[in-house]
PDB file of N, CA and C in Angstrom:
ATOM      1  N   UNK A  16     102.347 126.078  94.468  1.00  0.00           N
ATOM      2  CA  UNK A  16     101.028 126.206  93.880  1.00  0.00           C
ATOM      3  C   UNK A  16     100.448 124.807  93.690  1.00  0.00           C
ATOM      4  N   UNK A  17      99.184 124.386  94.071  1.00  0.00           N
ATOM      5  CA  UNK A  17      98.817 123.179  94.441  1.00  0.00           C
ATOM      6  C   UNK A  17      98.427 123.200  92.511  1.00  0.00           C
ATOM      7  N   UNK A  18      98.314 122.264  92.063  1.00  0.00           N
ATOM      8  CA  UNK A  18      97.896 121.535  90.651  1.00  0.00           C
ATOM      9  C   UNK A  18      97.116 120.330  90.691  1.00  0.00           C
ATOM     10  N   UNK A  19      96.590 120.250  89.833  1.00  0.00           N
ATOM     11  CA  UNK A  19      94.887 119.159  90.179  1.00  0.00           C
ATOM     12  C   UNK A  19      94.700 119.124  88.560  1.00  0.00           C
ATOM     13  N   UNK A  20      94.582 118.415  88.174  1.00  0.00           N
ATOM     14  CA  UNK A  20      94.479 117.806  86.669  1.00  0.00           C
ATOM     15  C   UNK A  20      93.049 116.392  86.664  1.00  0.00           C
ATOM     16  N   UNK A  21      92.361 117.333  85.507  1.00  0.00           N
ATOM     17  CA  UNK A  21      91.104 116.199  85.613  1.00  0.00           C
ATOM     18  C   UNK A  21      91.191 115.639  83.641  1.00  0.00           C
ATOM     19  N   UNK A  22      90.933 114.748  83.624  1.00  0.00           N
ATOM     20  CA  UNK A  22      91.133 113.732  82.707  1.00  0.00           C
ATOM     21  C   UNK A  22      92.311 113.721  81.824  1.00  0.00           C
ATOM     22  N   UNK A  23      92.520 114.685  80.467  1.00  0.00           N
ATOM     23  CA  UNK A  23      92.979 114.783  79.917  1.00  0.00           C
ATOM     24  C   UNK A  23      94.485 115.358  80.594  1.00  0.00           C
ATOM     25  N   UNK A  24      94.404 116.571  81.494  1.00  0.00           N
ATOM     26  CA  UNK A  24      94.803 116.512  82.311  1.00  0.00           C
ATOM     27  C   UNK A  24      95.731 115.690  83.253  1.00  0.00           C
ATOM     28  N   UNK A  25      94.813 114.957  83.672  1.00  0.00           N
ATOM     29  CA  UNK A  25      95.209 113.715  84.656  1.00  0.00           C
ATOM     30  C   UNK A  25      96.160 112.965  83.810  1.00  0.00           C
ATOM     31  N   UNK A  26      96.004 112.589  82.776  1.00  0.00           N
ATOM     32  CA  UNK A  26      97.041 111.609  81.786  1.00  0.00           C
ATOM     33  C   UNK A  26      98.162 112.352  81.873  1.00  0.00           C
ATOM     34  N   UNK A  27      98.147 114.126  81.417  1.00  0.00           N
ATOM     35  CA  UNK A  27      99.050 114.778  81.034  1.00  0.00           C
ATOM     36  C   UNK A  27     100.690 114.796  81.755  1.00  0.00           C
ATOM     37  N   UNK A  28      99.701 115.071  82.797  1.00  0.00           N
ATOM     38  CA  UNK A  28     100.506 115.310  84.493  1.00  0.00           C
ATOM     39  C   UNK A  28     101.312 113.994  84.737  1.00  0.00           C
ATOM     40  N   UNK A  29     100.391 112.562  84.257  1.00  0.00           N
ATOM     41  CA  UNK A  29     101.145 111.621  85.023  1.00  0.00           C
ATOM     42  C   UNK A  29     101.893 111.118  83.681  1.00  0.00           C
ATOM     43  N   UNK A  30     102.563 111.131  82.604  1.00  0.00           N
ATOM     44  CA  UNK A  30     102.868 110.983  81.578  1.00  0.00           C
ATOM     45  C   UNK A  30     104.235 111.797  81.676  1.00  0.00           C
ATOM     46  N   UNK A  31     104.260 113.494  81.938  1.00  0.00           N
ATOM     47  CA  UNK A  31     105.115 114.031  82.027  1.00  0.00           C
ATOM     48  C   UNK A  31     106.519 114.078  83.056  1.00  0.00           C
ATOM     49  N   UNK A  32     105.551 113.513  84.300  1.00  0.00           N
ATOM     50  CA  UNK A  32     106.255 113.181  85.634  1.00  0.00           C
ATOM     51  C   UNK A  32     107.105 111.598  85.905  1.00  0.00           C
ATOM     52  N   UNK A  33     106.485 110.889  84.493  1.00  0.00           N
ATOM     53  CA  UNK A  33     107.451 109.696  84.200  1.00  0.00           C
ATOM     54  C   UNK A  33     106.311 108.551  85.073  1.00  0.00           C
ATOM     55  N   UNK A  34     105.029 108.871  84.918  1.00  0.00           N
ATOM     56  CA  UNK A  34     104.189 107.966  85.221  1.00  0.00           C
ATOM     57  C   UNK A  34     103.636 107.071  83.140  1.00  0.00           C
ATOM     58  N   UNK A  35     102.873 106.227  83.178  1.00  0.00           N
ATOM     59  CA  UNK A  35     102.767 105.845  81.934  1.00  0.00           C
ATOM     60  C   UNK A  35     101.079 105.990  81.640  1.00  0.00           C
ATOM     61  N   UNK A  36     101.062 106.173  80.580  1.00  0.00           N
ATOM     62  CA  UNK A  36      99.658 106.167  79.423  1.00  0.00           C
ATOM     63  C   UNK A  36      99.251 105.294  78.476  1.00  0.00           C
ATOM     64  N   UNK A  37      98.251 104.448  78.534  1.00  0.00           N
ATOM     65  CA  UNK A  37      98.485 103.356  77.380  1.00  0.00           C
ATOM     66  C   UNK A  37      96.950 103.626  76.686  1.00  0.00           C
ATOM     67  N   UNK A  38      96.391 103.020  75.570  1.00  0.00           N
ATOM     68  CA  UNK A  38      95.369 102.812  75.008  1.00  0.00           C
ATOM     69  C   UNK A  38      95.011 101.173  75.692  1.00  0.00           C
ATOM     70  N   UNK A  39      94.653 101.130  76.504  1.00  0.00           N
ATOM     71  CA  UNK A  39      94.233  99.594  77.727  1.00  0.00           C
ATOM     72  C   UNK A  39      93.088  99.146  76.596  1.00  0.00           C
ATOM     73  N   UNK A  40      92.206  99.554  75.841  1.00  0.00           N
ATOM     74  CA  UNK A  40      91.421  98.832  75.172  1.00  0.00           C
ATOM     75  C   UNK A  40      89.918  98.858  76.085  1.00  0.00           C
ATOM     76  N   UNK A  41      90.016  99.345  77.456  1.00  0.00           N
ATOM     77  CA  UNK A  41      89.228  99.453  78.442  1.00  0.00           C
ATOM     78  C   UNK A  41      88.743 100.944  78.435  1.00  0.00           C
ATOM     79  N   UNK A  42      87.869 101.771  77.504  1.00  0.00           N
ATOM     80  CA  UNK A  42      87.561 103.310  77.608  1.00  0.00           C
ATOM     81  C   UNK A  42      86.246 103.070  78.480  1.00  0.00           C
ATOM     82  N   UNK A  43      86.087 103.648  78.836  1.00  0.00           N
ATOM     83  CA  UNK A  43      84.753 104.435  79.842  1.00  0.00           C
ATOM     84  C   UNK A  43      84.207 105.169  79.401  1.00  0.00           C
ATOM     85  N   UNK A  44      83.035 105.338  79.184  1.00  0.00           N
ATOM     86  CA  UNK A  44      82.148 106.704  78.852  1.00  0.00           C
ATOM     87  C   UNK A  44      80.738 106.611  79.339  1.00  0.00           C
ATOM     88  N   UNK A  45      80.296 107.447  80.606  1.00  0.00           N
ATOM     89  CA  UNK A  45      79.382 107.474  80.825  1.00  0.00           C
ATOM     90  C   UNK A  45      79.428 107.301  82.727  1.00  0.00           C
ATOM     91  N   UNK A  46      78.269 106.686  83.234  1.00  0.00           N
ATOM     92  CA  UNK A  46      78.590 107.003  84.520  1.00  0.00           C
ATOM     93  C   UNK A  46      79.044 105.244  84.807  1.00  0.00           C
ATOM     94  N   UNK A  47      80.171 105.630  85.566  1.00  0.00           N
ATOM     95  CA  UNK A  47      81.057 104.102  86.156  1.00  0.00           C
ATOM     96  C   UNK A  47      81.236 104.419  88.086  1.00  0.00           C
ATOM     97  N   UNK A  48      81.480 103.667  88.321  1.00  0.00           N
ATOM     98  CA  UNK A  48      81.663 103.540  89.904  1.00  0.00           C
ATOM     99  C   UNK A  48      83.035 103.164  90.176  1.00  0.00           C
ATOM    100  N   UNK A  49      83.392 104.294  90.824  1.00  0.00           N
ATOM    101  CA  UNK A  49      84.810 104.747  91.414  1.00  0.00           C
ATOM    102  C   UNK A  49      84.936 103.727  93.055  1.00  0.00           C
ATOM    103  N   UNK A  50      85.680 103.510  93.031  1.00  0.00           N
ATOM    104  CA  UNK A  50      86.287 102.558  94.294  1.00  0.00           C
ATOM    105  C   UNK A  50      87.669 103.488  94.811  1.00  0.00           C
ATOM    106  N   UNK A  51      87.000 103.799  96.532  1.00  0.00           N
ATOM    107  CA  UNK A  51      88.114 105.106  96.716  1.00  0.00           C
ATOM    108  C   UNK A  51      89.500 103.796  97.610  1.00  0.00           C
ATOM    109  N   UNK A  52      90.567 104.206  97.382  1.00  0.00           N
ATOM    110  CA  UNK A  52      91.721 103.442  97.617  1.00  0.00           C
ATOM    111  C   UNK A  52      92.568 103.823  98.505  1.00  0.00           C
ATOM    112  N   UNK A  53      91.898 105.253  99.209  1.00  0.00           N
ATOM    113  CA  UNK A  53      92.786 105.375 100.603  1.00  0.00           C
ATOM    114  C   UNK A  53      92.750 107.423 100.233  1.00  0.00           C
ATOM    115  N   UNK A  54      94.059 108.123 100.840  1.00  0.00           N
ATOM    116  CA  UNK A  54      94.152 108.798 100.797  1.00  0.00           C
ATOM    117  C   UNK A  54      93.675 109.975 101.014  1.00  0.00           C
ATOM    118  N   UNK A  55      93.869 111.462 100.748  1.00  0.00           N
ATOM    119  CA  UNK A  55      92.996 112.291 101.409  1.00  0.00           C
ATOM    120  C   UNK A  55      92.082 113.383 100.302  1.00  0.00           C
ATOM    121  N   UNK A  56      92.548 112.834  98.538  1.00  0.00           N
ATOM    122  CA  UNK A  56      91.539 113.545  98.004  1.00  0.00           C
ATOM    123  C   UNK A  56      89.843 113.208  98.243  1.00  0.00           C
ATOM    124  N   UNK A  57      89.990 111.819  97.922  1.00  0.00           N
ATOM    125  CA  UNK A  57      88.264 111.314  99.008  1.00  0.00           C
ATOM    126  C   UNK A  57      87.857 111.285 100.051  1.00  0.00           C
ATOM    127  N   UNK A  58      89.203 111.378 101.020  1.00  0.00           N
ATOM    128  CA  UNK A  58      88.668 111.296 102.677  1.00  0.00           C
ATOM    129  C   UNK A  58      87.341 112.559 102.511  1.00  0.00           C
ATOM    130  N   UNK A  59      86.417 111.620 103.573  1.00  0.00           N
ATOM    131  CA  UNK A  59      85.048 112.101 104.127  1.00  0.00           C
ATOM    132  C   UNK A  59      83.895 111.447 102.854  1.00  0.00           C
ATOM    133  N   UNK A  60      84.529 111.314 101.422  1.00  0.00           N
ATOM    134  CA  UNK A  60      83.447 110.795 100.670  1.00  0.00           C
ATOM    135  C   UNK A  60      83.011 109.109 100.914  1.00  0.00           C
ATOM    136  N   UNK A  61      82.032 108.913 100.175  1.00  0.00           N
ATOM    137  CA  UNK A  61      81.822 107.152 100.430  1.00  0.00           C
ATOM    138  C   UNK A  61      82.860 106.396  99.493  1.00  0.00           C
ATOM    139  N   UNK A  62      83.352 105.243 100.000  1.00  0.00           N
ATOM    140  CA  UNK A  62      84.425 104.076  99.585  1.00  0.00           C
ATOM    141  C   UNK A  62      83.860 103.983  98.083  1.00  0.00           C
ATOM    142  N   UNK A  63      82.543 103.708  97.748  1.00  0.00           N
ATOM    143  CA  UNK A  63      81.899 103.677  96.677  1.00  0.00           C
ATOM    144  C   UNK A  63      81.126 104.638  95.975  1.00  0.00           C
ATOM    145  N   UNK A  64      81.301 105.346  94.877  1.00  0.00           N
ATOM    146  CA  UNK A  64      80.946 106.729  94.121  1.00  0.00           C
ATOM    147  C   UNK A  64      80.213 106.551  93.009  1.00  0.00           C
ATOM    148  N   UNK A  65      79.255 106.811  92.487  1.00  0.00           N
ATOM    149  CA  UNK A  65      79.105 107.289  90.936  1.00  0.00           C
ATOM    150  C   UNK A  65      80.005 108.507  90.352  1.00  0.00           C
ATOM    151  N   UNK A  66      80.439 108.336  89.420  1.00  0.00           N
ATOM    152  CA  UNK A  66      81.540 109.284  88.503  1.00  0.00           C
ATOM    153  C   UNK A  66      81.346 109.140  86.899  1.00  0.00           C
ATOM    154  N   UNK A  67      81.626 110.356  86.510  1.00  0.00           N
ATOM    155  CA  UNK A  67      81.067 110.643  85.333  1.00  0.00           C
ATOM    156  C   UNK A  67      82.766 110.374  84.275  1.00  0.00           C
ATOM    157  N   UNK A  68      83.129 109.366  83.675  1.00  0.00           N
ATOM    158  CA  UNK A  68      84.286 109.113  82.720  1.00  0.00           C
ATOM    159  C   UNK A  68      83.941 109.357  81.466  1.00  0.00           C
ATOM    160  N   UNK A  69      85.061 109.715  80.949  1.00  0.00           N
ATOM    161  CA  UNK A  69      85.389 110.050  79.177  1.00  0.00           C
ATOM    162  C   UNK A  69      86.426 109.790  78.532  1.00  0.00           C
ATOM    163  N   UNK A  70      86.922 108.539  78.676  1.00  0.00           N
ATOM    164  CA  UNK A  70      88.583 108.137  78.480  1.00  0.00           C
ATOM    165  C   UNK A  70      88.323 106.734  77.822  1.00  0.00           C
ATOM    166  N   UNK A  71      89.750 107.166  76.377  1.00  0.00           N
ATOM    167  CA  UNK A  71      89.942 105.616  75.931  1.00  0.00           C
ATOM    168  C   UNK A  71      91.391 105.503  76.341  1.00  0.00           C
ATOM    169  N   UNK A  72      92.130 106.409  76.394  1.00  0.00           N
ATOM    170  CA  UNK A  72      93.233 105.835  77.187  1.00  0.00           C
ATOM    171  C   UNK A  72      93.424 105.943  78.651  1.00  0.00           C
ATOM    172  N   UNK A  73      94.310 105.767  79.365  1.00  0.00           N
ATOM    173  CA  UNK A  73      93.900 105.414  80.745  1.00  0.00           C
ATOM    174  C   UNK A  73      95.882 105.461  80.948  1.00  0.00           C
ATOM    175  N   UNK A  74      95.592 105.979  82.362  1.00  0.00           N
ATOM    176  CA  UNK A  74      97.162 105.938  83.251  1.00  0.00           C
ATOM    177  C   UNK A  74      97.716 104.562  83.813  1.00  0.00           C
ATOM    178  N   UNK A  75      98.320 103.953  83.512  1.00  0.00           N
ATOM    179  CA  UNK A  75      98.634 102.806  83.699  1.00  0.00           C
ATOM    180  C   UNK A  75      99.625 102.070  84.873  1.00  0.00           C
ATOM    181  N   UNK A  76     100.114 103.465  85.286  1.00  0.00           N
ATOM    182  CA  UNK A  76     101.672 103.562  86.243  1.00  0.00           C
ATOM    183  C   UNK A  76     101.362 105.365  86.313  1.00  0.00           C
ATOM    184  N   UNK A  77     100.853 105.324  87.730  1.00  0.00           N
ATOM    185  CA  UNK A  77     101.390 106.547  88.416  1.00  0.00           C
ATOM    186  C   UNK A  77     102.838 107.237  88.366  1.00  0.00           C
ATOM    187  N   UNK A  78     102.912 108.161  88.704  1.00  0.00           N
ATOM    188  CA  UNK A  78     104.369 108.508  88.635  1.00  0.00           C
ATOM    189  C   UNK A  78     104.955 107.825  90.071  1.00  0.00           C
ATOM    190  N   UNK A  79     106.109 107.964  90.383  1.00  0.00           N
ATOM    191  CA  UNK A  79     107.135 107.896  91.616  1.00  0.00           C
ATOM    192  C   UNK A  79     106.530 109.163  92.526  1.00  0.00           C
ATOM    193  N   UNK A  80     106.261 108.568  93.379  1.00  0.00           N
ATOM    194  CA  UNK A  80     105.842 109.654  94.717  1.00  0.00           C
ATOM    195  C   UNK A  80     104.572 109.792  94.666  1.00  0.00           C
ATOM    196  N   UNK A  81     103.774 109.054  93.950  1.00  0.00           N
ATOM    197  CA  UNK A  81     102.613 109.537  93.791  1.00  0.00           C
ATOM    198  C   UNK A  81     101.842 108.062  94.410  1.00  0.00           C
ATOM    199  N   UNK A  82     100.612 108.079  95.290  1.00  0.00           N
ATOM    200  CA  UNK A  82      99.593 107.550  95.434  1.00  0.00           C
ATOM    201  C   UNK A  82      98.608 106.881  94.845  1.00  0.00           C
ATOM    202  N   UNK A  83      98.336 105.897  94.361  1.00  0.00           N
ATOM    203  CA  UNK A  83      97.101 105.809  93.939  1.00  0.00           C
ATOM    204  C   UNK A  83      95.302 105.742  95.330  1.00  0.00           C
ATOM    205  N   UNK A  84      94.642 106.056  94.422  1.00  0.00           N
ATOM    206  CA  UNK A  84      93.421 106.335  95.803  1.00  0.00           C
ATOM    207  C   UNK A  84      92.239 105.982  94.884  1.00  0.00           C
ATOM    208  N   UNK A  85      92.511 106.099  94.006  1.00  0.00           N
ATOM    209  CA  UNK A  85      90.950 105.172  93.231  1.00  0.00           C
ATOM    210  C   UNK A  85      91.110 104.809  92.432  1.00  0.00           C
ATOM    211  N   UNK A  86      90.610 103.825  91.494  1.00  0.00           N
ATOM    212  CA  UNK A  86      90.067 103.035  90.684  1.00  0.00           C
ATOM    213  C   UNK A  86      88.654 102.726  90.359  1.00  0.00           C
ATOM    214  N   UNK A  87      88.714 102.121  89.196  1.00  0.00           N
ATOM    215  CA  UNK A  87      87.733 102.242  88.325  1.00  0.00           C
ATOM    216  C   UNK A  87      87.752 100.458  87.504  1.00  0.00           C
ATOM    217  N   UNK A  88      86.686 100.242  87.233  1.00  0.00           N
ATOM    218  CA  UNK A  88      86.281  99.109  86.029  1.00  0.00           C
ATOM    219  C   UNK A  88      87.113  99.324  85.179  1.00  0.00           C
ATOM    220  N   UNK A  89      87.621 100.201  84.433  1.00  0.00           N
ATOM    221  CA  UNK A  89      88.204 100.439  83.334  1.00  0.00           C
ATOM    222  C   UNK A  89      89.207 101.043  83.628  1.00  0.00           C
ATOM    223  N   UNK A  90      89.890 101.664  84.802  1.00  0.00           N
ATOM    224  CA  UNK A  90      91.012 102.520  85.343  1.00  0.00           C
ATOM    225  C   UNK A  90      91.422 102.451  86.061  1.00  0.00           C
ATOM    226  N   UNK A  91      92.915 101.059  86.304  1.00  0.00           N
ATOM    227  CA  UNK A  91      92.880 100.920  87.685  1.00  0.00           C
ATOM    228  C   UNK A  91      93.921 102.034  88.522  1.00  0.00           C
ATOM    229  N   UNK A  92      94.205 103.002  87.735  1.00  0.00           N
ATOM    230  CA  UNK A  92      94.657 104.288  88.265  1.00  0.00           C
ATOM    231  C   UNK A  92      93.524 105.451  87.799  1.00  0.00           C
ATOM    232  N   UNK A  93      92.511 105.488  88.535  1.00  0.00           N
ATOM    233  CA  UNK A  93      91.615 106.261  88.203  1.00  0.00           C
ATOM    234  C   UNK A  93      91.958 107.726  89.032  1.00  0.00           C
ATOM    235  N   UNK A  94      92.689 107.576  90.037  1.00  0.00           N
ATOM    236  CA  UNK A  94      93.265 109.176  90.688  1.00  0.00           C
ATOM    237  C   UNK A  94      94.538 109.169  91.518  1.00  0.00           C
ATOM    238  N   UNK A  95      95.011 109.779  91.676  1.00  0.00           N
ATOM    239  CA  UNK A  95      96.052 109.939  92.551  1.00  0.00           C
ATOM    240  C   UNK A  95      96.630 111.144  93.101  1.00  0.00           C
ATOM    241  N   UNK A  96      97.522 111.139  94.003  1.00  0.00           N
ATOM    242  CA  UNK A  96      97.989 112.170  94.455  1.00  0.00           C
ATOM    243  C   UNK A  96      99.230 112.321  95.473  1.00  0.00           C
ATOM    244  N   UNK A  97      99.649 113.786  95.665  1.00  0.00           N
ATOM    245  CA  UNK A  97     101.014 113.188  95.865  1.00  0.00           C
ATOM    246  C   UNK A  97     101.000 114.915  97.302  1.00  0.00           C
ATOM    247  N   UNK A  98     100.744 114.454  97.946  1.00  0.00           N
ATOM    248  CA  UNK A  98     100.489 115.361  98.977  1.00  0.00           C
ATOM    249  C   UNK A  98     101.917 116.464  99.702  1.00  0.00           C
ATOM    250  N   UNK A  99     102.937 115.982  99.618  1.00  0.00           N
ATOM    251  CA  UNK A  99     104.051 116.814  99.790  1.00  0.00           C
ATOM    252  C   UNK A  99     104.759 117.938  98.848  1.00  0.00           C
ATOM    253  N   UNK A 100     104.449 117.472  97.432  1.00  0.00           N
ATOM    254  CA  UNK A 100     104.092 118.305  96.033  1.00  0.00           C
ATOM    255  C   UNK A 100     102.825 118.696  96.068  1.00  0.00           C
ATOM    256  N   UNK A 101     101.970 118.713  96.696  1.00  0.00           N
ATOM    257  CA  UNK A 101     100.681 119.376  96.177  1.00  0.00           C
ATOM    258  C   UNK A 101     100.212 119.226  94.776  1.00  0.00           C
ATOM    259  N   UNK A 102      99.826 117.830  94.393  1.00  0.00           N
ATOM    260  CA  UNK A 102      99.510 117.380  93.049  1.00  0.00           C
ATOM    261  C   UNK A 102      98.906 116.323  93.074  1.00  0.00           C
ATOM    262  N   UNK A 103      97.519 116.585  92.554  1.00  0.00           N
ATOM    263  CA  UNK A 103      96.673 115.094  92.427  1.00  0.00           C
ATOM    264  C   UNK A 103      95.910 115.930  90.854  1.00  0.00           C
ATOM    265  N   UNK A 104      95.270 113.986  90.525  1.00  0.00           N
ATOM    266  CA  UNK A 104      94.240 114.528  89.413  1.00  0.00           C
ATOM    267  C   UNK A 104      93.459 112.956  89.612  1.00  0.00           C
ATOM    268  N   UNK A 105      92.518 113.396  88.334  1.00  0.00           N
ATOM    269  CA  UNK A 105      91.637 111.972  88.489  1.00  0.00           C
ATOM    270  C   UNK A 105      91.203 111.735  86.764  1.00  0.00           C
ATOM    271  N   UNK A 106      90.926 110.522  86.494  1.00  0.00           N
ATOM    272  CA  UNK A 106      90.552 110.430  85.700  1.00  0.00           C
ATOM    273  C   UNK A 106      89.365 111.017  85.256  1.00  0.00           C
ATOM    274  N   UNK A 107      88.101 110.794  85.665  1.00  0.00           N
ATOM    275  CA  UNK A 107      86.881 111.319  85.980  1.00  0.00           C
ATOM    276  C   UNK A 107      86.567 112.783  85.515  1.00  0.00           C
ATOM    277  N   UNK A 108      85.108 113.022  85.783  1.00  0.00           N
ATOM    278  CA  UNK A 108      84.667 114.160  85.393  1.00  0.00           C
ATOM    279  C   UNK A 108      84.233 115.011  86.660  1.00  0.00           C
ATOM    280  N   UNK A 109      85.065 115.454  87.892  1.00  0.00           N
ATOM    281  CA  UNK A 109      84.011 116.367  88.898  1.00  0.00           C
ATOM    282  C   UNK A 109      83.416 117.216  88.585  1.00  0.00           C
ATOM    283  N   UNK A 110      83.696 117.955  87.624  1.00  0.00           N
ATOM    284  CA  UNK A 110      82.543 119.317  86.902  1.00  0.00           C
ATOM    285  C   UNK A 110      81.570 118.939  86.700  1.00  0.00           C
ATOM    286  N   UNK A 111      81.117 117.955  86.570  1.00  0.00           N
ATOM    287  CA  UNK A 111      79.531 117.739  85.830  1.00  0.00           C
ATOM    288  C   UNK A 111      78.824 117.183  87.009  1.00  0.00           C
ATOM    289  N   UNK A 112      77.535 117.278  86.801  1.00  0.00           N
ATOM    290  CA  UNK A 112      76.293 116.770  87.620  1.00  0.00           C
ATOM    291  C   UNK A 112      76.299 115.521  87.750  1.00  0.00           C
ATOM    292  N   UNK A 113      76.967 114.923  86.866  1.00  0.00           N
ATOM    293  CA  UNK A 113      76.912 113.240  86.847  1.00  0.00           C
ATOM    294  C   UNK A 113      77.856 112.619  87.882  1.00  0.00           C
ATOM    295  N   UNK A 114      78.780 113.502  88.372  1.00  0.00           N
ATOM    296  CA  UNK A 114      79.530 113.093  89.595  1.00  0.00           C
ATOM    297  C   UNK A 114      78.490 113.840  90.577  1.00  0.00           C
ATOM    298  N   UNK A 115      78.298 112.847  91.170  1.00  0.00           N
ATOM    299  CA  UNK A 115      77.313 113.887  92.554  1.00  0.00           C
ATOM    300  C   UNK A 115      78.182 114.209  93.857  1.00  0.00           C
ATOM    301  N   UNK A 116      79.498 113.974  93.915  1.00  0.00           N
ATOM    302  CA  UNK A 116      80.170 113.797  94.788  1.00  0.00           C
ATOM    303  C   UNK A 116      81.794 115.066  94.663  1.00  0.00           C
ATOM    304  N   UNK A 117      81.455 115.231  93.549  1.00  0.00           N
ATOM    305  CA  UNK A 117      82.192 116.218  92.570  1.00  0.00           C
ATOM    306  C   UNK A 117      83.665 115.809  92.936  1.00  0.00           C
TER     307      UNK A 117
END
């Protein structure tokens, strides 16, 4: 069963899997620009995004096996994913209008 975790989420997943979570002092709120870092949750989108964030803590260390594919001003693990497990998440908000790229 594929799993996809968006913010709170996203921490949860990579926290539990023995990735790390810190309070960076760096929160986001509002619209920030995502920098895509490879991989295939963005393949076809643009390298450069508007994205809608809501985070004062932030993923700091992906888990083992896992990808990073974007970043952020404030998140330099802003998503990742791990394609042989079927598991990515992102920091970010795709539900909302403020990601136009969802």
């Amino acid at each position: 069963v594929p799993v996809f975790g968006i913010c709170y989420g996203f921490q949860a997943m990579a926290q539990a899997l023995g990735g790390t979570v810190a309070h960076t002092g760096t929160s986001e709120y509002g619209r920030t620009e995502l920098k895509v870092l490879g991989g295939e949750l963005h393949s076809d989108l643009p390298g450069l995004q508007p994205v809608w964030m809501s985070h004062g803590d932030a993923v700091t260390a992906a888990p083992d096996g896992f990808e990073v594919v974007a970043s952020s001003p404030g998140a330099a693990v802003a998503a990742f994913e791990n394609r042989e497990r079927r598991l990515a998440g992102v920091q970010y908000h795709p539900e909302v209008m403020h990601t136009p790229h969802g």
